[in-house]
PDB file of C-alpha atoms in Angstrom:
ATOM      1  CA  UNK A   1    -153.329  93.686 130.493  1.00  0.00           C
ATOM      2  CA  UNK A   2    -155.045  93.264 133.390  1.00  0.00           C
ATOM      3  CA  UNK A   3    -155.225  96.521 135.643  1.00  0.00           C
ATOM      4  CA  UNK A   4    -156.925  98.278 138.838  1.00  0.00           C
ATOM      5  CA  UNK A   5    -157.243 102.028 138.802  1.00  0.00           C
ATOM      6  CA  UNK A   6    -157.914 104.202 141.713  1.00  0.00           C
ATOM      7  CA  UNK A   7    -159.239 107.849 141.052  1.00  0.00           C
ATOM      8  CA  UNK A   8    -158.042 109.822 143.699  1.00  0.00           C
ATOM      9  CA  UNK A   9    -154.001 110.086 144.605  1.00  0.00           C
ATOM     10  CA  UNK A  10    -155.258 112.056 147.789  1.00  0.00           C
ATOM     11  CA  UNK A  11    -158.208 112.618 149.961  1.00  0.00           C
ATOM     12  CA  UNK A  12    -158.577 115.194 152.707  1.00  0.00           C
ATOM     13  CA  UNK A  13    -161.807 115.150 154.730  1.00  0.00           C
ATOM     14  CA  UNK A  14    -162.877 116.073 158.279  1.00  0.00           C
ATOM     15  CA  UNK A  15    -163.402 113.795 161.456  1.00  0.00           C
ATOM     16  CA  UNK A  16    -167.188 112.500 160.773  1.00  0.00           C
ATOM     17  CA  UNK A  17    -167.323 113.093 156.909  1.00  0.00           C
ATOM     18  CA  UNK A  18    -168.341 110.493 154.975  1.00  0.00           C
ATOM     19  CA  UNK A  19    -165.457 108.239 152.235  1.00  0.00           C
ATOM     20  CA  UNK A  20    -165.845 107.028 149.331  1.00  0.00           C
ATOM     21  CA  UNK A  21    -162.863 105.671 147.397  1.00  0.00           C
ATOM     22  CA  UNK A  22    -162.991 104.633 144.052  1.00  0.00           C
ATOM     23  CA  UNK A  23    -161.796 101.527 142.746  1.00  0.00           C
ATOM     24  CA  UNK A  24    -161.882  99.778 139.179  1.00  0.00           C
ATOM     25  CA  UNK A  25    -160.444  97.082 137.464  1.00  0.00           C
ATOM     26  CA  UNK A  26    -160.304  95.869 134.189  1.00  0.00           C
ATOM     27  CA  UNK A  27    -160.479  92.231 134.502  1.00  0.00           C
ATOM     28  CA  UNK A  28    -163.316  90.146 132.671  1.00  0.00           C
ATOM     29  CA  UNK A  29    -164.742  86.885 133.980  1.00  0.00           C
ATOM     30  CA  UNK A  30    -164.534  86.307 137.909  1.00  0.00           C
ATOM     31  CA  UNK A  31    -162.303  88.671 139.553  1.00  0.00           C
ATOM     32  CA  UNK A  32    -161.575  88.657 143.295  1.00  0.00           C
ATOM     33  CA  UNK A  33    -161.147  92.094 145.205  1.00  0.00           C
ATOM     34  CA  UNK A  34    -159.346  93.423 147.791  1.00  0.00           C
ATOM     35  CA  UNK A  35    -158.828  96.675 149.743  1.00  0.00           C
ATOM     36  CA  UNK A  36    -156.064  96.999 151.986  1.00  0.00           C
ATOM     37  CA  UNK A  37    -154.733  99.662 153.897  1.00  0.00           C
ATOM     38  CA  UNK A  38    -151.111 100.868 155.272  1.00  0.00           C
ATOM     39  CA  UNK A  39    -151.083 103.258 157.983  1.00  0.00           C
ATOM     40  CA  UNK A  40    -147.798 105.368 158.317  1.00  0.00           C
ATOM     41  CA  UNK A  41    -144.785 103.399 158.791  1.00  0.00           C
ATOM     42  CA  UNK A  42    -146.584  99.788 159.166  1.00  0.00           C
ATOM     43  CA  UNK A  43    -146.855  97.146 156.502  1.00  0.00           C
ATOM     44  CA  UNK A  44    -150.220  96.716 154.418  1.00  0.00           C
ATOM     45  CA  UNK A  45    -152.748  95.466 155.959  1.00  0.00           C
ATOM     46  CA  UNK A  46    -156.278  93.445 154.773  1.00  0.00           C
ATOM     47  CA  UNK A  47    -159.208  95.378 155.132  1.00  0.00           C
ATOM     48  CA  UNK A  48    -161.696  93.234 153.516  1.00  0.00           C
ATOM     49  CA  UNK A  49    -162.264  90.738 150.788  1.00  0.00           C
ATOM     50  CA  UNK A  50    -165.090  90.163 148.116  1.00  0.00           C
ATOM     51  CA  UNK A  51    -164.466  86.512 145.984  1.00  0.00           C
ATOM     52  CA  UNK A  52    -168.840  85.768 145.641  1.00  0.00           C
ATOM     53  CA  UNK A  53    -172.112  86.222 147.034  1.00  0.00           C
ATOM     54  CA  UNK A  54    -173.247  89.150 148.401  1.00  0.00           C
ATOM     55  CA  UNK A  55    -171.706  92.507 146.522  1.00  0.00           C
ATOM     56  CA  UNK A  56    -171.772  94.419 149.597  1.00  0.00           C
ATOM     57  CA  UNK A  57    -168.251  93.238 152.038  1.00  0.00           C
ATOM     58  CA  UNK A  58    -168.380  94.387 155.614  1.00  0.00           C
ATOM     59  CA  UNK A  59    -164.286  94.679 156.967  1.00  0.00           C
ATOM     60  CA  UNK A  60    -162.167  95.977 159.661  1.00  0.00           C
ATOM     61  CA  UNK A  61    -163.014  99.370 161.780  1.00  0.00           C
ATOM     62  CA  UNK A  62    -166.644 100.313 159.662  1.00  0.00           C
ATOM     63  CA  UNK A  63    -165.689  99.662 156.494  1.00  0.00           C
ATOM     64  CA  UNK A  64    -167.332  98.529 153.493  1.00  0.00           C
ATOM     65  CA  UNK A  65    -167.094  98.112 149.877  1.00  0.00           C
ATOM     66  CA  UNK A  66    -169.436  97.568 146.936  1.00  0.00           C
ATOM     67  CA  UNK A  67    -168.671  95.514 144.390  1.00  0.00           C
ATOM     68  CA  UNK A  68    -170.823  96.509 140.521  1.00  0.00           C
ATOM     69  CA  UNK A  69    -170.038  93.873 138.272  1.00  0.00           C
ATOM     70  CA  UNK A  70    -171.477  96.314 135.738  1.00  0.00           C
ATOM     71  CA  UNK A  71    -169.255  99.112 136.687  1.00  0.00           C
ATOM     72  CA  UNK A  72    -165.727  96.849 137.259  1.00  0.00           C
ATOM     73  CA  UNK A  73    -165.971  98.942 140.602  1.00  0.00           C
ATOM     74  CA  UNK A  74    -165.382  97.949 143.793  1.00  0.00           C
ATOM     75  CA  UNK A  75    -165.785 101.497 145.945  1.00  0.00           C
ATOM     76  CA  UNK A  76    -164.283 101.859 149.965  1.00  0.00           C
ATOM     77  CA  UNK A  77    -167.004 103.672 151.943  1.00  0.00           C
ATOM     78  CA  UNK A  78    -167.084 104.771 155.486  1.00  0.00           C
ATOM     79  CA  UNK A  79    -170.113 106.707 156.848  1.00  0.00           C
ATOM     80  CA  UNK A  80    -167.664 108.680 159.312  1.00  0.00           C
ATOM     81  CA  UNK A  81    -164.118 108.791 158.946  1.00  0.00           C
ATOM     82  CA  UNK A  82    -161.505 109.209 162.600  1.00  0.00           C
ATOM     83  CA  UNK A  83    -158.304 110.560 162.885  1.00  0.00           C
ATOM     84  CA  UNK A  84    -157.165 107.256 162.776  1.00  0.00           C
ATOM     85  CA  UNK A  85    -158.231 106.354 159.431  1.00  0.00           C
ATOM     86  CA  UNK A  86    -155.049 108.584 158.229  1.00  0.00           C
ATOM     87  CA  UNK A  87    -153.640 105.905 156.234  1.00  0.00           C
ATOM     88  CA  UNK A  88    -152.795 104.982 152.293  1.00  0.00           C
ATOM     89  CA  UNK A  89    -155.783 102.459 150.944  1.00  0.00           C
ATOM     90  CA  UNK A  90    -154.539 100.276 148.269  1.00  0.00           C
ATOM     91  CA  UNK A  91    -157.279  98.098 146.025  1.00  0.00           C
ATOM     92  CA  UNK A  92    -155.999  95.105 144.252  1.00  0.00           C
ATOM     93  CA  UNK A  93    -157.262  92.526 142.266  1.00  0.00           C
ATOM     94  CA  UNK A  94    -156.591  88.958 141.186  1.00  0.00           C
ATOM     95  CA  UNK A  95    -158.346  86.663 138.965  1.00  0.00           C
ATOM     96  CA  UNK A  96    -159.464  83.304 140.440  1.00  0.00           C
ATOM     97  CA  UNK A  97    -156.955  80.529 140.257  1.00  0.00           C
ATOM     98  CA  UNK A  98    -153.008  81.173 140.977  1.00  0.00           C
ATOM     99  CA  UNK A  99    -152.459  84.631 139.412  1.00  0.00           C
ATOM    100  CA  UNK A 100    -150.917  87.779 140.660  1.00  0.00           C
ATOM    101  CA  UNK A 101    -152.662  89.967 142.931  1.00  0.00           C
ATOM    102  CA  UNK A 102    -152.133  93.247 140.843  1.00  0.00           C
ATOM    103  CA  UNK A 103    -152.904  96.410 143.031  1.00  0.00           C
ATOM    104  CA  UNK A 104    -153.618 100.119 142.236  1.00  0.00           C
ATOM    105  CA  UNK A 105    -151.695 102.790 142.398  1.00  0.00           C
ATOM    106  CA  UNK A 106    -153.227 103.599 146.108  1.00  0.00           C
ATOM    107  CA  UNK A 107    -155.317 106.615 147.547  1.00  0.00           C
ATOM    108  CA  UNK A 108    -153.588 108.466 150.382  1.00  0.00           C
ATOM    109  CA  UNK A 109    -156.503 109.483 153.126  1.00  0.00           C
ATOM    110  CA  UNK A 110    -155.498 112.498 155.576  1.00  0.00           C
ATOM    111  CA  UNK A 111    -158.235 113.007 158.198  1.00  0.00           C
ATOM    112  CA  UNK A 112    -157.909 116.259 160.114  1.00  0.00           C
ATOM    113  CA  UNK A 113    -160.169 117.633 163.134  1.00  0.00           C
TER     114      UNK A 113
ATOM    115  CA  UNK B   1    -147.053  84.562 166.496  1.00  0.00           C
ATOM    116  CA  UNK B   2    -147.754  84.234 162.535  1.00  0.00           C
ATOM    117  CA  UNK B   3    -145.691  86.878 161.266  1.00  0.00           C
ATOM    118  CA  UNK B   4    -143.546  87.431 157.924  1.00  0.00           C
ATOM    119  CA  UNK B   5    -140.015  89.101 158.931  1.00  0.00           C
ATOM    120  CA  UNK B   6    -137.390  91.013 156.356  1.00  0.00           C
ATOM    121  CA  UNK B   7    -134.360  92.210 157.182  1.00  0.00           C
ATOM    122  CA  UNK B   8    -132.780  94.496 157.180  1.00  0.00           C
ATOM    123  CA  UNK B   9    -135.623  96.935 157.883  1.00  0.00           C
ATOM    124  CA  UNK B  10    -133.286  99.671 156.707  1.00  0.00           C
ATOM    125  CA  UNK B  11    -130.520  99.507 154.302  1.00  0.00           C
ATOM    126  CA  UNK B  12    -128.269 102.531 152.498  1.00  0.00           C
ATOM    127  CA  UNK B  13    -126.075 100.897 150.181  1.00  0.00           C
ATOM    128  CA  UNK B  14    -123.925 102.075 147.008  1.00  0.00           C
ATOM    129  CA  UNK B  15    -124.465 101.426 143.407  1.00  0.00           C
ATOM    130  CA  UNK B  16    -122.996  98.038 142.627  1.00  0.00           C
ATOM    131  CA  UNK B  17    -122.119  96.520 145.929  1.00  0.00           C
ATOM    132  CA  UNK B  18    -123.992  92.602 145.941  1.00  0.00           C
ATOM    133  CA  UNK B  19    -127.214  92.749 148.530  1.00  0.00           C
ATOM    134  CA  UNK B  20    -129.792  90.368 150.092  1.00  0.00           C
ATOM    135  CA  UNK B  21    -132.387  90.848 151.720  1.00  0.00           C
ATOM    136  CA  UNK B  22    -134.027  88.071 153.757  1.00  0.00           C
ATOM    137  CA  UNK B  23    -137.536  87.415 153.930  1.00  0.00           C
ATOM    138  CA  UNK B  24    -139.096  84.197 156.397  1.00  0.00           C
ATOM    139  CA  UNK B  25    -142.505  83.376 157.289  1.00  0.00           C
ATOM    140  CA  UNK B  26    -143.346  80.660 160.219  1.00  0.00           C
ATOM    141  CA  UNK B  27    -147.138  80.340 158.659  1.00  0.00           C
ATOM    142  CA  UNK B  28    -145.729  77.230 156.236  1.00  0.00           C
ATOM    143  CA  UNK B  29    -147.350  79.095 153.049  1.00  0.00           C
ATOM    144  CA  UNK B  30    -146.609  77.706 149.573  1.00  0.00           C
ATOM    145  CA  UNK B  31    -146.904  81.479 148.053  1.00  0.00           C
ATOM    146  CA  UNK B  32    -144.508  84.211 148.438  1.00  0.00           C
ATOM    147  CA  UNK B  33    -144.035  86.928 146.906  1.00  0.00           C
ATOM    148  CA  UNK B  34    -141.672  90.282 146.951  1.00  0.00           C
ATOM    149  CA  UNK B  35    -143.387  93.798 145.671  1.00  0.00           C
ATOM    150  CA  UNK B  36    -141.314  97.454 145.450  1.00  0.00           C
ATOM    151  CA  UNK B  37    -143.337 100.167 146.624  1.00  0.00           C
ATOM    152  CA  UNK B  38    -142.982 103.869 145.020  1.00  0.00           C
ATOM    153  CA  UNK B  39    -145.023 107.123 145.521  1.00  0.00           C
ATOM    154  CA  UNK B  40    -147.389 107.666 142.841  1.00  0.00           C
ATOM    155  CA  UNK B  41    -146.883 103.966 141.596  1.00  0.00           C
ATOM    156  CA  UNK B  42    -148.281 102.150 144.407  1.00  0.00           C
ATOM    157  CA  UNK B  43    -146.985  98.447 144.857  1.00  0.00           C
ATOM    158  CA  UNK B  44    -145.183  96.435 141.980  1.00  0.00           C
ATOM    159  CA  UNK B  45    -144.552  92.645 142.136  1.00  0.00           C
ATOM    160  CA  UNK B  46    -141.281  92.024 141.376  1.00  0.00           C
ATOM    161  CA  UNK B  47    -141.068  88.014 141.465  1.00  0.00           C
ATOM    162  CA  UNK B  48    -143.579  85.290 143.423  1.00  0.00           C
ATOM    163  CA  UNK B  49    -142.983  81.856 144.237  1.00  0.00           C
ATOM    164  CA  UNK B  50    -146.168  79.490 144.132  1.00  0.00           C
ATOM    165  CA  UNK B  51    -143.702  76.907 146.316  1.00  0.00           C
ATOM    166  CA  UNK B  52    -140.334  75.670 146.897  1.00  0.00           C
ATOM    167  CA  UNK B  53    -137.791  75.878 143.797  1.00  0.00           C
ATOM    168  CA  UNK B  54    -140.728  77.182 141.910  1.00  0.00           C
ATOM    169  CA  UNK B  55    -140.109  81.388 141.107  1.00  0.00           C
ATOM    170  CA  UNK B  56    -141.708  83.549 138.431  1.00  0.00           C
ATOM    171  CA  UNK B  57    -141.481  87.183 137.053  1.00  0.00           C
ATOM    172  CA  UNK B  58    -143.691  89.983 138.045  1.00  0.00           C
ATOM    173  CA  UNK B  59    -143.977  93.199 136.632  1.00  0.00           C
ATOM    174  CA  UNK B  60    -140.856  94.550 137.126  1.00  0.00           C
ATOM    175  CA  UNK B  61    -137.927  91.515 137.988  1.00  0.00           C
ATOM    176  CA  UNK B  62    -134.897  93.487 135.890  1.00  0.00           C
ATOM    177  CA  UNK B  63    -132.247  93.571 138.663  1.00  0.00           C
ATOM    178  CA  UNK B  64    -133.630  91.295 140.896  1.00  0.00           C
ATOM    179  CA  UNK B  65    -132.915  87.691 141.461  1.00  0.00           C
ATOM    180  CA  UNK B  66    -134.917  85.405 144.055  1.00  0.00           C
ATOM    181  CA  UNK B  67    -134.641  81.704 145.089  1.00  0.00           C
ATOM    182  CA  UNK B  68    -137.014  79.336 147.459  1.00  0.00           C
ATOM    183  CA  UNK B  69    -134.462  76.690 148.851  1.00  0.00           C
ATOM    184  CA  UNK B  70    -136.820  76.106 151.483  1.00  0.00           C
ATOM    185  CA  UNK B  71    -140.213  76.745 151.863  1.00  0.00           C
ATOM    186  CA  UNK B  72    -140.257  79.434 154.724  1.00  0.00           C
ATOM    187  CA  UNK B  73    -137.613  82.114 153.380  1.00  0.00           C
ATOM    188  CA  UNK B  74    -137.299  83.688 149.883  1.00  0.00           C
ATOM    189  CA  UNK B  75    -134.699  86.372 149.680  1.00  0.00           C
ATOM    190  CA  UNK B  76    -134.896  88.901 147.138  1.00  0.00           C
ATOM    191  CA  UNK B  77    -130.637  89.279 145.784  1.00  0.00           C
ATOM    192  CA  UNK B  78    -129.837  92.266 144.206  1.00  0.00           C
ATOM    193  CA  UNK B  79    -126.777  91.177 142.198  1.00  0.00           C
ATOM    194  CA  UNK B  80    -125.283  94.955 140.934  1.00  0.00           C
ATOM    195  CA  UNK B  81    -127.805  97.518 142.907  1.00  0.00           C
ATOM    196  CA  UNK B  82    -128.126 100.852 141.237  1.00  0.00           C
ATOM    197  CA  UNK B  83    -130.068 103.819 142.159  1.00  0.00           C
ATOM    198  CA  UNK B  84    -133.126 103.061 140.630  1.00  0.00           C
ATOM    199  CA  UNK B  85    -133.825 100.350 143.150  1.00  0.00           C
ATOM    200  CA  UNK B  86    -134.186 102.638 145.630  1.00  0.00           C
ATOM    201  CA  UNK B  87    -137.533 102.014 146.891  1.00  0.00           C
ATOM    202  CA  UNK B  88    -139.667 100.402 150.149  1.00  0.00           C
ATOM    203  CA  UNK B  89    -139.703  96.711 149.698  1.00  0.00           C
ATOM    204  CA  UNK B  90    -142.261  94.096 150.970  1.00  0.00           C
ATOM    205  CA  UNK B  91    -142.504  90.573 151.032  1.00  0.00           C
ATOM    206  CA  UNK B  92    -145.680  88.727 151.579  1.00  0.00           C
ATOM    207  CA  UNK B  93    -147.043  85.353 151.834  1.00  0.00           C
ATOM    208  CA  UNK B  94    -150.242  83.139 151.554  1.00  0.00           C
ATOM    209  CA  UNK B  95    -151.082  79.615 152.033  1.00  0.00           C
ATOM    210  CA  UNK B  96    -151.602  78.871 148.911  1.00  0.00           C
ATOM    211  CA  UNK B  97    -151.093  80.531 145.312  1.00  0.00           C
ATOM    212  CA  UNK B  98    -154.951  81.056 145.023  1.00  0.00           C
ATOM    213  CA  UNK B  99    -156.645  84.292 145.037  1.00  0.00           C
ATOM    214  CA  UNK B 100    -159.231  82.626 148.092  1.00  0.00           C
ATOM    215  CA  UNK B 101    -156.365  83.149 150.019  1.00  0.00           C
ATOM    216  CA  UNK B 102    -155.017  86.441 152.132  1.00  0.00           C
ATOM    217  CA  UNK B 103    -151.602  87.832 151.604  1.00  0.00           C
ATOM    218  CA  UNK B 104    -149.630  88.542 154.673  1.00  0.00           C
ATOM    219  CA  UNK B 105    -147.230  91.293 154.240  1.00  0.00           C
ATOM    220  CA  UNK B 106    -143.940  91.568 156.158  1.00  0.00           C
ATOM    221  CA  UNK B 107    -142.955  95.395 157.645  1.00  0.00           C
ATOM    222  CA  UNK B 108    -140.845  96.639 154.641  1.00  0.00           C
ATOM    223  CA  UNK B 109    -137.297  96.988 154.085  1.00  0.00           C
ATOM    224  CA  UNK B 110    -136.484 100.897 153.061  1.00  0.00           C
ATOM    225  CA  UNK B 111    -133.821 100.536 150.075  1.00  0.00           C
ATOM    226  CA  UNK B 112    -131.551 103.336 149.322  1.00  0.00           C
ATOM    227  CA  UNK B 113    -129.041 103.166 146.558  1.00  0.00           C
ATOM    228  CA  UNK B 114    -126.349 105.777 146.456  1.00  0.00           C
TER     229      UNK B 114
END
């Protein structure tokens, strides 16, 4: 079945640190990624998007992810995380053509000054 | 404004008492789609609709019951709610059933089944 796995149920890190957030699936053939993130109380929202071309996706508010074909990861990174970033960061992943978007089980971020 | 609206936004109900709860979008998107969110499980698709009288399973549709009468609303029915249902609810839409295309999620609806 097809899956997407995220590593870490929580983060904590400081204003400034640096995120990573893993993110791997277990789809073969040409999968198309997504991160999206839910702040507290709001609906998710898209963060960015990787369907071809360059493995390296530039989103919303600094972020980026990388997408290793060899890996079946598709990492969040932020150089320096705000207060604001407080949030829970789903990954999800579809295969091309009219499937389900299946998502992870979701990484909650707490940034604290 | 493009939006996707549910209501009710919050709803305390008891176990077996008939529910519905609304979901429109004014974007005219063929997909739609309802998902259950629940800590430590992240989101779960329940059913999807790639377009009007055309629904589908998810991963978890025991209990639940959509329809797509008309291309903007899909209301997830819960015919005999029981506590196990209690859970945050989202409905989301895209203009097409391809993976190219963004889902648009609605605000939730917060489920409680006593």
């Amino acid at each position: 079945a097809q899956s997407v796995s995220q590593h870490n149920h929580h983060v904590i890190l400081s204003e400034a640190a640096s995120l990573e957030l893993g993110c791997n699936y277990s789809y073969g053939g040409t999968v198309n990624l997504f991160w999206y993130v839910q702040y507290p109380g709001q609906h998710l929202q898209l963060l960015l998007k990787y369907f071809s071309g360059d493995p390296l996706v530039k989103g919303i508010k600094g972020f980026e992810a990388e997408f290793i074909k060899s890996k079946f990861s598709f990492n969040l990174r932020k150089p320096s995380v705000q207060w604001s970033d407080t949030a829970e960061y789903f990954c999800a992943g579809q295969r091309s053509g009219n499937t389900p978007l299946v998502f992870g089980k979701g990484t909650r971020l707490s940034v604290i000054a | 404004e493009a939006q996707v609206t549910q209501n009710p936004r919050y709803l305390i109900t008891v176990t077996g008492k008939k529910l519905t709860v609304t979901c429109s979008q004014n974007m005219n998107h063929e997909y739609m789609s309802w998902y259950r969110q629940d800590p430590g499980l992240g989101l779960r698709q329940i059913y999807y609709s790639m377009n009007v009288e055309v629904t589908d399973k998810g991963d978890v549709p025991e209990g639940y019951k959509v329809s797509r009468k008309e291309k903007r609303n899909f209301p997830l029915i819960l015919e005999s709610p029981s506590p196990n249902q209690t859970s945050l609810y989202f409905c989301a839409s895209s203009l097409r059933p391809s993976s190219y295309n963004e889902q648009f999620f609605g605000p939730g609806t917060r489920l409680t089944v006593l």
